[in-house]
Amino acid sequence: MVVLWQGFLAVTGTLVGVVTASVYFLQELLLYHPNMPGREYDELPSNYRLPFEDIEIITDDNVKLHAWLITQSSLDATKNASTLLYFHGNAGNISHRLTDVRNFHNLVKCNILMVSYRGYGRSEGKPSERGLTLDAEAALKVAQKHPSIDSSKVFLFGRSIGGAVAISLASKAANSVRGIIVENTFLSINHMIDSAIPILKVFKMLNRNRWDNLAKVKDTHLPILFLTVSEGPTRKPVF
């Protein structure tokens, strides 16, 4: 009986260890999905008759990113327009957001700088909270220095995890941004675990990708527009 009990404890301990290690070391694979539906660009802005420029961005940790700067039809219109830094969700890449961007471009008459995070699309590297934060900071520097952009008219837009990226950037660079639009973004990853995946609550202490938007938004003294549905399959209402 003692031998059986010892065997049970050994197996249980091994399983707990394997699950714990998996949650810690593979959490980026659970959160970031650059291969869903794929890393290849399905379309280009030209498919939507959007004037654009391919942009190469080098981050502070020397990761090469790919971005598109979608401009207005003339140089004067581009310089006079506001510019939206567009941060997409946790799956796919910038080519999968061109329908949305076309609406911003045609209806709002703004420029859009959209960047594929590290590990997404044509960008190098692997995604993480720290990495995406550096990506956003590098994209903002491009918007500030680009000769066709009025750096005093830069706004941030983020959907889902892109909203977390936008909030994180705004909390550090409020003087460089005019306002933020956040769509369907969570309070924090730990809060989302509590509400959507409660079975993982015991592993929250291992979480490296916290994206604590509730804490950061309190330090963001900028106009913010929050857009959300009342409820979704993986999220509860936010803010």
Short mmCIF file of C-alpha atoms in Angstrom, two decimals, residues 4-176:
data_model
loop_
_atom_site.label_atom_id
_atom_site.label_comp_id
_atom_site.label_asym_id
_atom_site.label_seq_id
_atom_site.Cartn_x
_atom_site.Cartn_y
_atom_site.Cartn_z
CA LEU A 4 1.33 2.35 -4.32
CA TRP A 5 0.88 5.62 -2.44
CA GLN A 6 4.48 6.61 -3.11
CA GLY A 7 4.00 5.78 -6.78
CA PHE A 8 0.85 7.87 -6.94
CA LEU A 9 2.61 10.83 -5.35
CA ALA A 10 5.54 10.46 -7.74
CA VAL A 11 3.28 10.41 -10.80
CA THR A 12 1.21 13.33 -9.50
CA GLY A 13 4.32 15.34 -8.72
CA THR A 14 5.71 14.65 -12.17
CA LEU A 15 2.47 15.72 -13.86
CA VAL A 16 2.30 18.91 -11.80
CA GLY A 17 5.91 19.65 -12.66
CA VAL A 18 5.33 19.09 -16.37
CA VAL A 19 2.21 21.27 -16.43
CA THR A 20 3.92 24.01 -14.41
CA ALA A 21 6.96 24.01 -16.68
CA SER A 22 4.73 24.05 -19.76
CA VAL A 23 2.73 27.02 -18.51
CA TYR A 24 5.90 28.94 -17.68
CA PHE A 25 7.97 28.20 -20.77
CA LEU A 26 5.19 27.96 -23.36
CA GLN A 27 2.97 30.83 -22.26
CA GLU A 28 3.91 32.97 -25.25
CA LEU A 29 2.60 30.19 -27.51
CA LEU A 30 -0.70 30.33 -25.64
CA LEU A 31 -1.03 34.11 -25.90
CA TYR A 32 0.46 35.08 -29.26
CA HIS A 33 -0.68 33.44 -32.51
CA PRO A 34 1.28 34.86 -35.46
CA ASN A 35 0.61 31.73 -37.52
CA MET A 36 -3.18 31.91 -37.26
CA PRO A 37 -4.27 32.22 -40.03
CA GLY A 38 -0.67 32.65 -41.24
CA ARG A 39 2.43 34.85 -41.39
CA GLU A 40 2.18 35.43 -45.13
CA TYR A 41 0.57 38.66 -46.28
CA ASP A 42 -2.73 37.79 -47.95
CA GLU A 43 -3.17 41.24 -49.47
CA LEU A 44 -1.39 44.55 -49.94
CA PRO A 45 -2.76 48.06 -49.39
CA SER A 46 -2.68 48.48 -53.17
CA ASN A 47 -5.44 45.87 -53.40
CA TYR A 48 -7.62 48.47 -51.68
CA ARG A 49 -6.22 51.38 -53.69
CA LEU A 50 -4.49 52.72 -50.61
CA PRO A 51 -1.25 54.68 -51.18
CA PHE A 52 1.44 53.22 -48.95
CA GLU A 53 5.11 53.04 -48.13
CA ASP A 54 6.99 49.97 -46.90
CA ILE A 55 8.75 50.84 -43.66
CA GLU A 56 11.59 48.98 -41.96
CA ILE A 57 11.79 49.62 -38.22
CA ILE A 58 14.71 48.69 -35.97
CA THR A 59 13.82 48.41 -32.29
CA ASP A 60 16.04 49.34 -29.35
CA ASP A 61 16.92 45.65 -28.91
CA ASN A 62 17.89 45.42 -32.60
CA VAL A 63 14.88 43.51 -33.94
CA LYS A 64 13.85 44.30 -37.51
CA LEU A 65 10.12 44.95 -37.99
CA HIS A 66 8.02 45.49 -41.08
CA ALA A 67 5.35 48.17 -41.26
CA TRP A 68 3.15 49.98 -43.75
CA LEU A 69 2.60 53.70 -43.71
CA ILE A 70 -0.69 54.34 -45.47
CA THR A 71 -0.95 57.96 -46.52
CA GLN A 72 -3.47 60.31 -48.04
CA SER A 73 -3.59 60.86 -51.80
CA SER A 74 -1.30 63.91 -51.86
CA LEU A 75 1.71 65.08 -49.86
CA ASP A 76 -0.13 68.16 -48.60
CA ALA A 77 -3.10 66.08 -47.48
CA THR A 78 -0.75 63.62 -45.78
CA LYS A 79 1.09 66.36 -43.89
CA ASN A 80 -2.15 67.99 -42.77
CA ALA A 81 -3.78 64.74 -41.63
CA SER A 82 -3.63 63.06 -38.25
CA THR A 83 -1.72 59.79 -38.08
CA LEU A 84 -3.04 56.67 -36.39
CA LEU A 85 -0.62 54.09 -35.00
CA TYR A 86 -2.53 50.85 -35.50
CA PHE A 87 -1.81 47.94 -33.14
CA HIS A 88 -3.54 44.70 -34.13
CA GLY A 89 -4.72 41.71 -32.10
CA ASN A 90 -2.82 38.61 -31.04
CA ALA A 91 -3.39 36.61 -34.25
CA GLY A 92 -2.55 37.18 -37.90
CA ASN A 93 -0.71 40.21 -39.23
CA ILE A 94 -1.28 43.66 -40.69
CA SER A 95 -2.53 42.31 -44.02
CA HIS A 96 -5.58 40.89 -42.25
CA ARG A 97 -6.60 44.37 -41.04
CA LEU A 98 -6.72 46.20 -44.35
CA THR A 99 -10.52 46.38 -44.48
CA ASP A 100 -10.55 48.24 -41.16
CA VAL A 101 -7.69 50.46 -42.22
CA ARG A 102 -9.42 51.34 -45.48
CA ASN A 103 -12.37 52.64 -43.46
CA PHE A 104 -10.12 54.76 -41.26
CA HIS A 105 -8.33 56.09 -44.31
CA ASN A 106 -11.41 56.90 -46.38
CA LEU A 107 -13.82 58.04 -43.67
CA VAL A 108 -11.54 59.71 -41.12
CA LYS A 109 -9.02 60.93 -43.72
CA CYS A 110 -6.03 59.99 -41.58
CA ASN A 111 -2.70 58.33 -42.23
CA ILE A 112 -2.18 54.91 -40.67
CA LEU A 113 1.12 53.43 -39.54
CA MET A 114 0.53 49.73 -38.98
CA VAL A 115 3.33 47.50 -37.75
CA SER A 116 3.59 43.73 -37.62
CA TYR A 117 4.83 42.88 -34.13
CA ARG A 118 8.01 40.87 -33.75
CA GLY A 119 7.38 37.31 -34.89
CA TYR A 120 4.36 38.39 -36.95
CA GLY A 121 4.18 38.81 -40.72
CA ARG A 122 7.56 39.85 -42.13
CA SER A 123 8.99 40.93 -38.78
CA GLU A 124 11.83 39.14 -37.05
CA GLY A 125 11.99 37.92 -33.46
CA LYS A 126 9.59 36.29 -31.03
CA PRO A 127 6.63 37.99 -29.33
CA SER A 128 6.51 38.83 -25.62
CA GLU A 129 5.12 41.66 -23.52
CA ARG A 130 8.49 43.37 -23.32
CA GLY A 131 9.08 42.81 -27.03
CA LEU A 132 5.75 44.24 -28.18
CA THR A 133 6.28 47.22 -25.89
CA LEU A 134 9.61 47.92 -27.59
CA ASP A 135 7.96 47.48 -31.00
CA ALA A 136 5.38 50.14 -30.17
CA GLU A 137 8.04 52.56 -28.92
CA ALA A 138 10.01 52.10 -32.13
CA ALA A 139 6.90 52.67 -34.26
CA LEU A 140 6.19 55.91 -32.41
CA LYS A 141 9.73 57.12 -33.13
CA VAL A 142 9.11 56.53 -36.84
CA ALA A 143 5.91 58.57 -36.68
CA GLN A 144 7.75 61.37 -34.89
CA LYS A 145 10.58 61.54 -37.43
CA HIS A 146 8.89 60.76 -40.75
CA PRO A 147 9.00 63.84 -43.03
CA SER A 148 5.42 63.33 -44.26
CA ILE A 149 3.85 63.05 -40.80
CA ASP A 150 2.80 65.87 -38.49
CA SER A 151 4.20 64.54 -35.22
CA SER A 152 1.83 66.74 -33.22
CA LYS A 153 -1.18 64.80 -34.54
CA VAL A 154 -0.39 61.21 -33.58
CA PHE A 155 -3.12 58.99 -32.11
CA LEU A 156 -3.04 55.35 -31.00
CA PHE A 157 -5.50 52.61 -31.90
CA GLY A 158 -5.39 49.10 -30.46
CA ARG A 159 -7.69 46.11 -30.71
CA SER A 160 -7.62 43.27 -28.18
CA ILE A 161 -3.98 42.84 -27.16
CA GLY A 162 -3.21 45.80 -29.42
CA GLY A 163 -5.14 47.93 -26.94
CA ALA A 164 -2.75 46.74 -24.24
CA VAL A 165 0.16 47.74 -26.47
CA ALA A 166 -1.38 51.18 -27.01
CA ILE A 167 -2.04 51.74 -23.30
CA SER A 168 1.49 50.67 -22.39
CA LEU A 169 2.93 53.06 -24.96
CA ALA A 170 0.71 55.94 -23.87
CA SER A 171 1.68 55.47 -20.22
CA LYS A 172 5.31 56.13 -21.18
CA ALA A 173 4.96 58.64 -24.02
CA ALA A 174 1.93 60.76 -23.19
CA ASN A 175 3.62 63.94 -24.41
CA SER A 176 4.02 62.44 -27.89
#
